Amino acid sequence: MNRQRTSTRMMAATLSAFALVAASSGVAIAQSEPSGQSGAGQRAPSFCGTGLIESLAVNNPIRVAPNISSAVHDTFQRGQRTFCVQDTYVLGGRYTACGTTNANGWLQIPLYPSGIGYAYMTCWKDV
């Protein structure tokens, strides 16, 4: 029992140290809510864990670069699905969307016949 308490304390200290380093370097850490609870419109962002995502927003843009000033290649409506580069995201320009302020995580979306588009991480859910 004593080992388990020590291990739990060490894990908590490690996570706290990680959070401090991340916060001091400007990196946002996504946190998911406990199952069965819901916040005021807050959702954990998609990380494209399955390779398929679903839009949470109306007129959700896919841009040609990970920046809000880049051209829009396509838009998706709430509930529409698309493929994404699995387990991949990039940090790019900051945006405010889908209940998150000052986010900078972008999902990579394959564009056909070739290329990569970029979508707000906060406006999609993994399917």
Coordinates of C-alpha atoms in Angstrom, one line a residue:
M1 CA 0.0 0.0 0.0
N2 CA 2.8 2.4 0.8
R3 CA 4.4 1.8 -2.6
Q4 CA 1.1 2.6 -4.3
R5 CA 0.8 5.9 -2.4
T6 CA 4.4 6.8 -3.3
S7 CA 3.9 5.9 -6.9
T8 CA 0.7 8.0 -7.1
R9 CA 2.4 11.0 -5.5
M10 CA 5.3 10.7 -7.9
M11 CA 2.9 10.5 -10.9
A12 CA 1.0 13.6 -9.6
A13 CA 4.3 15.5 -9.2
T14 CA 5.5 14.5 -12.6
L15 CA 2.2 15.6 -14.2
S16 CA 2.3 18.9 -12.3
A17 CA 5.9 19.5 -13.5
F18 CA 4.9 18.7 -17.0
A19 CA 2.0 21.2 -16.8
L20 CA 4.3 23.9 -15.5
V21 CA 6.8 23.4 -18.3
A22 CA 4.1 23.3 -20.9
A23 CA 2.4 26.4 -19.6
S24 CA 5.6 28.4 -19.4
S25 CA 6.4 27.5 -23.0
G26 CA 3.0 28.5 -24.3
V27 CA 1.8 24.9 -25.0
A28 CA -1.8 24.1 -24.3
I29 CA -2.7 20.8 -22.7
A30 CA -6.0 19.2 -23.7
Q31 CA -8.0 17.8 -20.8
S32 CA -10.9 15.5 -21.2
E33 CA -13.9 15.5 -18.9
P34 CA -14.8 12.5 -16.7
S35 CA -17.3 10.3 -18.5
G36 CA -20.9 11.1 -17.8
Q37 CA -20.2 14.8 -17.2
S38 CA -20.4 17.6 -19.7
G39 CA -19.1 21.1 -19.5
A40 CA -20.6 24.2 -20.9
G41 CA -19.9 23.3 -24.6
Q42 CA -16.3 22.3 -23.8
R43 CA -15.0 19.2 -25.6
A44 CA -11.6 17.6 -25.8
P45 CA -10.2 18.3 -29.2
S46 CA -9.9 15.6 -31.9
F47 CA -6.4 14.1 -32.3
C48 CA -7.5 12.0 -35.3
G49 CA -7.0 8.8 -33.4
T50 CA -9.1 6.8 -35.8
G51 CA -8.4 8.5 -39.1
L52 CA -12.0 9.7 -39.3
I53 CA -13.5 12.9 -37.8
E54 CA -16.9 14.6 -37.6
S55 CA -17.5 18.3 -37.8
L56 CA -18.9 19.9 -34.6
A57 CA -19.6 23.3 -36.4
V58 CA -21.5 24.9 -39.2
N59 CA -19.3 26.2 -42.1
N60 CA -16.2 24.6 -40.6
P61 CA -13.3 25.6 -42.8
I62 CA -10.5 23.4 -44.2
R63 CA -7.6 25.8 -45.0
V64 CA -4.6 25.4 -47.3
A65 CA -2.2 26.3 -44.4
P66 CA -2.5 26.2 -40.6
N67 CA -3.3 29.8 -40.3
I68 CA -6.6 31.7 -40.2
S69 CA -5.4 34.1 -42.9
S70 CA -4.8 31.3 -45.5
A71 CA -7.3 30.5 -48.2
V72 CA -10.3 28.2 -47.4
H73 CA -10.2 25.0 -49.6
D74 CA -13.5 23.6 -48.4
T75 CA -16.1 23.9 -45.6
F76 CA -17.9 21.2 -43.7
Q77 CA -21.3 21.3 -41.9
R78 CA -22.1 19.9 -38.5
G79 CA -22.2 16.1 -38.6
Q80 CA -20.3 15.8 -41.9
R81 CA -17.3 13.4 -41.8
T82 CA -13.9 13.4 -43.5
F83 CA -10.6 11.6 -43.3
C84 CA -7.6 13.0 -41.4
V85 CA -4.0 12.1 -41.1
Q86 CA -4.2 9.6 -38.2
D87 CA -2.6 10.5 -34.9
T88 CA -1.2 13.7 -36.3
Y89 CA -1.7 17.4 -35.7
V90 CA 0.5 20.5 -36.1
L91 CA 0.8 23.7 -34.2
G92 CA 0.0 26.8 -36.3
G93 CA -1.6 30.1 -36.1
R94 CA -3.9 30.9 -33.2
Y95 CA -7.7 30.9 -33.5
T96 CA -10.8 31.1 -31.4
A97 CA -13.4 28.5 -32.4
C98 CA -15.9 26.0 -31.0
G99 CA -15.7 27.3 -27.4
T100 CA -11.9 27.5 -27.3
T101 CA -10.0 30.7 -27.2
N102 CA -6.4 31.2 -28.5
A103 CA -6.0 27.6 -29.7
N104 CA -3.2 26.6 -32.1
G105 CA -3.7 22.9 -32.9
W106 CA -4.6 22.0 -36.5
L107 CA -5.6 18.6 -37.9
Q108 CA -4.2 17.6 -41.3
I109 CA -6.8 16.7 -43.9
P110 CA -5.9 14.9 -47.1
L111 CA -6.9 16.9 -50.1
Y112 CA -7.6 15.0 -53.3
P113 CA -6.0 14.4 -55.8
S114 CA -3.0 15.6 -53.7
G115 CA -2.0 17.9 -50.9
I116 CA -2.9 18.5 -47.2
G117 CA -5.5 20.9 -45.8
Y118 CA -5.7 22.1 -42.2
A119 CA -8.7 22.1 -39.8
Y120 CA -9.3 23.6 -36.3
M121 CA -8.6 20.8 -33.9
T122 CA -11.3 22.1 -31.5
C123 CA -14.1 21.8 -34.0
W124 CA -13.9 18.1 -34.8
K125 CA -14.5 14.9 -32.9
D126 CA -13.0 11.5 -33.5
V127 CA -15.4 8.9 -34.9

